[in-house]
Structure formats: C-alpha cells, structure tokens
Amino acid sequence: MHTLEMVNEIKRLKREKRAIILAHNYQMPEVQDIADFVGDSLELSKKAAATNADIIIFCGVHFMAESAKVFSPDKKVLLPVYDAGCPMADMIDADQLRELKKQYPNIPVVCYINSSAEVKAESDICCTSANAVKVVKSLDSDKVLFIPDQNLGSYVANQIPDKEIINWEGYCITHHRVKCDELDEVKKNWNKIKILVHPECKADVVEKADFVGSTSQIINYVNKSDEKEFVIGTEMGVLHSLKKENPDKEFYLLSPSLICHNMKKTRLKDVYRALKDEVYEIKVEKEIMAVAKEALEKMLNLS
Ligand code: CIZ
Ligand code: SF4
C-alpha cells in the first residue's frame, strides 16, 4: 500500500474504531507525525487515562504500554510491535527485587518508570527521569533502594548527598554508550554550545553537561531558550519534535550511538496493522495493576 493511502486508512480506522494513537518522543518521524499525542511515557499514560477513546495504540516500548493499561484498565491498549521492549526494564524482575528487599529490609524502593508493572507492584513509589530527585527527597528515610537505572540513581545521589542511594546495576544500552570523550570533543570545538543530556547517560557525561533532563524537559528547555544551536544527548527521536517546533534552531546529536533499536521497530505499517487487526493487546493481572497503580499514583500526588 502506498504511504498516503496507508495514512488515510489509519485515519479512517481511527475514527471508525474510536481509537487514539500515542507516540513516544523516541519514535520514528513517520509514527510521530500520525500520532494524536507525542510525549514522554508519563505524559502519554496521563493522556491514556484522560481519553474517552475505546482503543489506545501505544507506539513505544512494552513497559510504557503497560503503564497506560494500568491507568486505563477498561480500555484496549495495543502495542503495534509485540517485541518492542526496553532492555533496561528487563534488567530486573519481580523475583530479583523481592530478593533485594530481603537483603535490605525496611528500606523504601524507588522504581524508575522504565520497569515492568510487576516490578512497580513490588516498589514503594515510582519516578520518571523528570521527577526522580523530587521523589527521593520526599521519602522519610536516609537510605533508598533505586531500581533499575544506576545512572539515574547516581545522578539523584549527587543531587541529594545526605541520602544513601543503593543502586541496582541496570542501565540503558543506548544512553550508557555515550562516551565522555565525545562530549569533550564537542566542548573543545564549540566551547559555547549548550549540551543537553538525559540522566540515563553515565555520570561523567552528565557532570559536564549544561542541562540534564528528561526528553520533555529537554524539549521545553530548547523551546524557551534564546540560543540557536544545541547538542542533544538523548535518543535521536527527539530531534524530530525539536526541529518541528524550532525551525530557526540547529541541533546536533552528541553521539551517533544515540539510537534505540527497540523504539525504531514501530513503523507506519505496524500502526496500520495494529489498528486493523487490533494487535498486540497488553494484558496485566488485575492485582498487579492495582498495586502498580498505587506506586504510580504516589508519584503523581507529589506533583
Ligand atoms: O519516561 C520516558 O518517557 C523516557 C524513557 C524518557 C524520557 O526522559 O522521557
Ligand atoms: Fe529502554 Fe534506553 Fe530504549 Fe529508553 S532508550 S526504551 S531506556 S533501551
């Protein structure tokens, strides 16, 4: 089918089936352009909860579609590519977390949103890269177990030196690849250009950046800034929104390795098939959903 025809079919099916399409900031441009909303995982989950659509096509990775399902259990949530997963989220499972909790009894568990619903259900509170510092600060404990991202955990630990953060050794295979040398090279050649990075990058990269934030925080920073050129240290998908919203500004990727292959698995044809065949439905056990929701809501109640 021709692209234009496919786009029209997607629009028609969307109306017919009362569906909405949500796309993460890291998705392919062709997918972002057909979406009703583009954002980070939390913004998209909130959209999912607020919509009165019957079907949610979630263009992202598995844990994100699961969070959307947790917030809207009565809706049909579809992930267009069944094996679009997040390697970081898979670095800890519920059994491993139960073992960790036995090892460190009575220490609260803060769980990054990049985790399965089952892991969230075993945690005290969730966080995103946008609010991790605030979440950890809010806890009435001087020790905190932080899972699964060691880099985000280290970033939080640096911001809150009076708390001890016990990190799980997970990491994002995409952001963890960025080398400090790559940042040094940029600084050497363009010493005034602003470097904006995601806290999933390693500590030595984060330390030297001008701004550290989630994808949406990076986009907001650029939208408000008077500067004209930026180096972006997060997955390349954000460049699409950045360029679209700021046609007068220039963007450079901090490293060519900033590409998440799982995020790039979803193409227009997959969105079309997801709508047409209603695949692949995300299912989470009822009890897990209820407890995972508590951990997510505790985070939301802080903001
Ligand atoms: O929470 C998200 O959407 C992720 C994985 C990244 C970010 O910073 O937005
Ligand atoms: Fe997971 Fe990293 Fe890909 Fe995000 S960019 S989905 S954390 S592997």
Coordinates of C-alpha atoms and ligand atoms in Angstrom, one line a residue:
M1 CA 0.0 0.0 0.0
H2 CA 1.2 3.5 -0.8
T3 CA 2.2 5.7 2.2
L4 CA -0.5 8.2 1.5
E5 CA -3.1 5.5 1.2
M6 CA -1.9 4.0 4.5
V7 CA -2.1 7.3 6.3
N8 CA -5.7 7.8 5.1
E9 CA -6.6 4.2 6.1
I10 CA -5.1 4.8 9.6
K11 CA -7.2 8.0 9.9
R12 CA -10.4 6.2 8.8
L13 CA -9.9 3.2 11.1
K14 CA -9.1 5.5 14.0
R15 CA -12.5 7.3 13.6
E16 CA -14.4 4.0 12.9
K17 CA -12.9 2.3 16.0
R18 CA -12.7 5.3 18.3
A19 CA -9.0 4.9 18.7
I20 CA -6.2 7.3 19.6
I21 CA -2.5 7.0 18.7
L22 CA 0.1 7.9 21.3
A23 CA 3.7 8.1 20.3
H24 CA 6.9 8.4 22.5
N25 CA 9.4 11.1 21.7
Y26 CA 11.8 8.4 20.6
Q27 CA 9.6 7.0 17.8
M28 CA 10.3 7.3 14.1
P29 CA 9.2 10.6 12.5
E30 CA 6.6 8.8 10.3
V31 CA 5.0 7.5 13.5
Q32 CA 5.2 10.7 15.5
D33 CA 3.5 12.5 12.5
I34 CA 0.5 10.2 12.5
A35 CA 0.1 10.3 16.3
D36 CA -2.6 12.3 18.2
F37 CA -0.1 13.0 21.0
V38 CA 3.7 12.8 21.3
G39 CA 5.4 12.9 24.6
D40 CA 7.3 11.0 27.3
S41 CA 6.0 7.9 29.0
L42 CA 4.3 9.7 31.8
E43 CA 2.6 12.3 29.7
L44 CA 1.3 9.6 27.4
S45 CA 0.0 7.5 30.3
K46 CA -1.9 10.5 31.5
K47 CA -3.3 11.1 28.1
A48 CA -4.3 7.4 28.0
A49 CA -6.1 7.8 31.3
A50 CA -7.9 11.0 30.2
T51 CA -9.1 9.9 26.8
N52 CA -12.6 8.6 26.1
A53 CA -11.4 6.6 23.1
D54 CA -12.0 2.8 23.2
I55 CA -8.7 1.8 21.8
I56 CA -5.2 3.2 22.5
I57 CA -2.5 2.4 20.0
F58 CA 0.7 2.9 22.1
C59 CA 3.8 3.5 19.9
G60 CA 6.7 3.0 22.2
V61 CA 8.0 0.0 24.2
H62 CA 6.3 -2.6 26.3
F63 CA 6.6 -1.0 29.8
M64 CA 5.1 2.2 28.6
A65 CA 2.0 0.5 27.1
E66 CA 1.7 -1.4 30.4
S67 CA 1.7 1.9 32.4
A68 CA -1.0 3.2 30.0
K69 CA -3.0 0.0 30.7
V70 CA -2.6 0.4 34.5
F71 CA -4.0 3.9 34.3
S72 CA -6.9 2.9 32.0
P73 CA -7.7 -0.8 32.7
D74 CA -11.0 -0.7 30.8
K75 CA -9.5 0.4 27.5
K76 CA -7.9 -1.8 24.9
V77 CA -4.2 -0.9 24.8
L78 CA -2.3 -2.1 21.8
L79 CA 1.4 -2.2 21.2
P80 CA 2.0 -2.4 17.4
V81 CA 5.2 -4.5 17.6
Y82 CA 5.0 -7.3 20.1
D83 CA 8.7 -7.5 20.9
A84 CA 9.4 -3.7 21.2
G85 CA 10.8 -3.9 24.7
C86 CA 13.2 -2.0 26.9
P87 CA 16.4 -3.8 27.7
M88 CA 16.8 -1.7 30.9
A89 CA 13.4 -2.6 32.2
D90 CA 14.3 -6.2 31.6
M91 CA 17.4 -5.9 33.8
I92 CA 15.3 -6.5 37.0
D93 CA 12.3 -8.8 37.5
A94 CA 10.0 -9.1 40.5
D95 CA 11.9 -12.1 41.9
Q96 CA 15.1 -10.2 41.9
L97 CA 13.5 -7.3 43.5
R98 CA 12.0 -9.4 46.3
E99 CA 15.5 -10.8 47.0
L100 CA 16.9 -7.3 47.1
K101 CA 14.3 -6.2 49.6
K102 CA 15.1 -9.2 51.8
Q103 CA 18.7 -8.1 51.7
Y104 CA 17.8 -4.6 52.7
P105 CA 14.7 -4.8 54.8
N106 CA 12.6 -1.7 55.6
I107 CA 14.4 0.5 53.0
P108 CA 12.0 2.1 50.6
V109 CA 12.2 1.1 46.9
V110 CA 12.0 3.8 44.3
C111 CA 11.3 2.4 40.9
Y112 CA 12.1 4.2 37.6
I113 CA 9.1 4.1 35.3
N114 CA 11.2 2.0 32.9
S115 CA 10.2 -1.2 34.6
S116 CA 7.5 -3.9 34.3
A117 CA 4.2 -3.5 36.1
E118 CA 5.1 -6.5 38.3
V119 CA 8.3 -4.7 39.4
K120 CA 6.3 -1.5 40.1
A121 CA 3.9 -3.5 42.2
E122 CA 6.8 -4.6 44.4
S123 CA 8.0 -1.0 44.8
D124 CA 7.0 1.8 47.2
I125 CA 6.9 4.6 44.7
C126 CA 7.7 5.2 41.0
C127 CA 9.6 8.1 39.5
T128 CA 10.5 9.4 36.0
S129 CA 13.7 11.0 34.8
A130 CA 11.9 14.3 35.2
N131 CA 11.0 13.9 38.9
A132 CA 13.4 11.3 40.4
V133 CA 15.2 13.9 42.6
K134 CA 11.8 15.2 44.0
V135 CA 10.5 11.6 44.6
V136 CA 13.7 10.5 46.5
K137 CA 13.7 13.8 48.6
S138 CA 10.1 13.2 49.6
L139 CA 10.9 9.9 51.3
D140 CA 11.3 9.9 55.1
S141 CA 14.3 7.6 55.0
D142 CA 18.1 8.3 54.7
K143 CA 18.6 5.2 52.7
V144 CA 16.8 4.3 49.4
L145 CA 16.9 1.4 47.0
F146 CA 16.9 2.7 43.5
I147 CA 16.0 0.5 40.6
P148 CA 16.8 -0.3 37.8
D149 CA 18.9 2.6 36.4
Q150 CA 22.3 3.0 38.1
N151 CA 23.0 6.2 36.1
L152 CA 19.7 7.9 37.0
G153 CA 20.4 6.7 40.6
S154 CA 23.9 8.2 40.7
Y155 CA 22.5 11.5 39.3
V156 CA 19.9 11.5 42.1
A157 CA 22.6 10.6 44.7
N158 CA 24.7 13.6 43.6
Q159 CA 21.8 15.9 43.9
I160 CA 20.9 14.7 47.4
P161 CA 24.2 14.0 49.2
D162 CA 22.5 13.5 52.6
K163 CA 20.7 10.3 51.4
E164 CA 22.4 7.0 50.7
I165 CA 21.2 5.6 47.4
I166 CA 21.6 1.9 46.9
N167 CA 21.6 1.4 43.1
W168 CA 20.6 -1.7 41.1
E169 CA 23.2 -2.1 38.3
G170 CA 20.8 -1.7 35.4
Y171 CA 21.4 0.8 32.5
C172 CA 20.0 2.0 29.2
I173 CA 22.0 0.3 26.5
T174 CA 21.6 3.4 24.3
H175 CA 22.5 6.2 26.7
H176 CA 25.2 4.2 28.5
R177 CA 27.1 4.0 25.2
V178 CA 27.8 7.8 25.1
K179 CA 31.4 8.4 25.9
C180 CA 32.8 11.3 27.9
D181 CA 35.4 11.8 25.1
E182 CA 32.5 12.6 22.7
L183 CA 31.4 15.4 25.0
D184 CA 34.9 16.6 25.5
E185 CA 35.4 16.8 21.7
V186 CA 32.3 19.0 21.4
K187 CA 33.5 21.3 24.2
K188 CA 36.9 21.5 22.6
N189 CA 35.5 22.5 19.2
W190 CA 32.4 24.6 20.2
N191 CA 33.0 25.7 23.7
K192 CA 29.9 27.9 23.9
I193 CA 27.3 25.5 22.6
K194 CA 24.8 24.2 25.1
I195 CA 24.9 20.4 25.7
L196 CA 21.7 18.9 27.0
V197 CA 21.7 15.3 28.2
H198 CA 19.4 12.7 29.6
P199 CA 20.3 11.4 33.1
E200 CA 20.4 7.8 31.7
C201 CA 23.9 8.9 30.4
K202 CA 26.9 7.9 32.5
A203 CA 27.9 10.1 35.5
D204 CA 31.0 11.6 33.8
V205 CA 28.9 12.7 30.8
V206 CA 26.1 14.1 33.0
E207 CA 28.5 16.0 35.1
K208 CA 29.9 18.1 32.2
A209 CA 26.5 18.8 30.6
D210 CA 24.9 22.3 30.7
F211 CA 21.4 20.8 31.3
V212 CA 20.2 17.4 32.5
G213 CA 16.6 16.4 32.0
S214 CA 14.0 14.0 30.6
T215 CA 13.1 14.2 26.9
S216 CA 10.2 16.6 27.6
Q217 CA 12.4 18.7 29.9
I218 CA 15.0 18.9 27.1
I219 CA 12.3 19.9 24.6
N220 CA 10.9 22.6 27.0
Y221 CA 14.4 23.9 27.6
V222 CA 15.1 24.4 23.9
N223 CA 11.6 25.9 23.2
K224 CA 12.2 28.6 25.9
S225 CA 15.9 29.3 25.1
D226 CA 17.2 32.2 23.1
E227 CA 20.2 30.2 22.0
K228 CA 20.3 29.0 18.4
E229 CA 22.4 25.8 18.5
F230 CA 22.2 22.8 20.8
V231 CA 23.9 19.4 21.2
I232 CA 21.4 16.8 22.2
G233 CA 22.4 13.9 24.4
T234 CA 19.4 11.7 24.3
E235 CA 17.8 9.3 21.8
M236 CA 17.7 10.8 18.3
G237 CA 13.9 10.6 18.0
V238 CA 13.6 13.8 20.0
L239 CA 15.3 15.7 17.1
H240 CA 12.1 15.4 15.2
S241 CA 10.0 17.4 17.7
L242 CA 12.8 19.8 18.3
K243 CA 13.2 20.7 14.7
K244 CA 9.4 20.8 14.1
E245 CA 8.9 23.2 17.0
N246 CA 12.0 25.2 16.4
P247 CA 12.7 25.6 12.7
D248 CA 15.0 28.5 13.4
K249 CA 17.4 26.5 15.6
E250 CA 20.1 23.9 14.8
F251 CA 20.5 20.5 16.6
Y252 CA 23.4 18.1 16.7
L253 CA 23.4 14.7 18.2
L254 CA 26.0 14.2 20.9
S255 CA 26.9 10.7 19.7
P256 CA 25.9 8.6 16.7
S257 CA 25.2 5.8 19.1
L258 CA 22.1 7.5 20.5
I259 CA 19.6 5.3 18.7
C260 CA 17.3 2.8 20.5
H261 CA 16.6 0.0 18.1
N262 CA 13.5 -1.1 20.1
M263 CA 12.0 2.4 19.7
K264 CA 12.7 2.2 16.0
K265 CA 10.9 -1.1 15.4
T266 CA 7.5 0.6 15.0
R267 CA 6.8 1.8 11.5
L268 CA 3.7 3.2 9.8
K269 CA 2.7 -0.3 8.5
D270 CA 2.7 -1.6 12.1
V271 CA 0.5 1.2 13.3
Y272 CA -1.9 0.4 10.4
R273 CA -1.9 -3.4 11.2
A274 CA -2.4 -2.7 15.0
L275 CA -5.5 -0.7 14.2
K276 CA -6.8 -3.1 11.6
D277 CA -6.2 -6.4 13.4
E278 CA -6.3 -5.0 17.0
V279 CA -2.9 -6.4 17.9
Y280 CA -1.0 -6.7 20.2
E281 CA -3.2 -6.4 23.3
I282 CA -1.4 -5.5 26.6
K283 CA -2.7 -7.5 29.5
V284 CA -1.7 -7.1 33.1
E285 CA -3.1 -9.2 36.0
K286 CA -5.8 -7.3 38.0
E287 CA -4.0 -7.5 41.3
I288 CA -0.7 -6.4 39.8
M289 CA -2.4 -3.5 38.1
A290 CA -4.0 -2.3 41.3
V291 CA -0.7 -2.3 43.3
A292 CA 1.4 -0.9 40.5
K293 CA -1.1 1.9 40.2
E294 CA -0.6 2.8 43.8
A295 CA 3.2 3.2 43.3
L296 CA 2.5 5.4 40.2
E297 CA -0.2 7.5 41.9
K298 CA 2.1 8.1 44.9
M299 CA 4.5 9.8 42.5
L300 CA 1.7 11.7 40.8
N301 CA 0.4 13.0 44.1
L302 CA 3.8 14.7 44.7
S303 CA 3.4 17.0 41.7
Ligands
CIZ1 O1 9.9 8.3 30.6 C1 10.2 8.4 29.4 O2 9.4 8.6 28.5 C2 11.6 8.0 29.0 C3 12.0 6.7 28.8 C4 12.5 9.0 28.7 C5 12.2 10.4 29.0 O3 13.1 11.0 29.6 O4 11.2 11.0 28.6
SF4_2 FE1 15.0 1.5 27.2 FE2 17.0 3.1 26.7 FE3 15.5 2.4 24.7 FE4 14.6 4.1 26.6 S1 16.2 4.4 25.1 S2 13.5 2.3 25.7 S3 15.7 3.2 28.4 S4 16.8 1.0 25.9

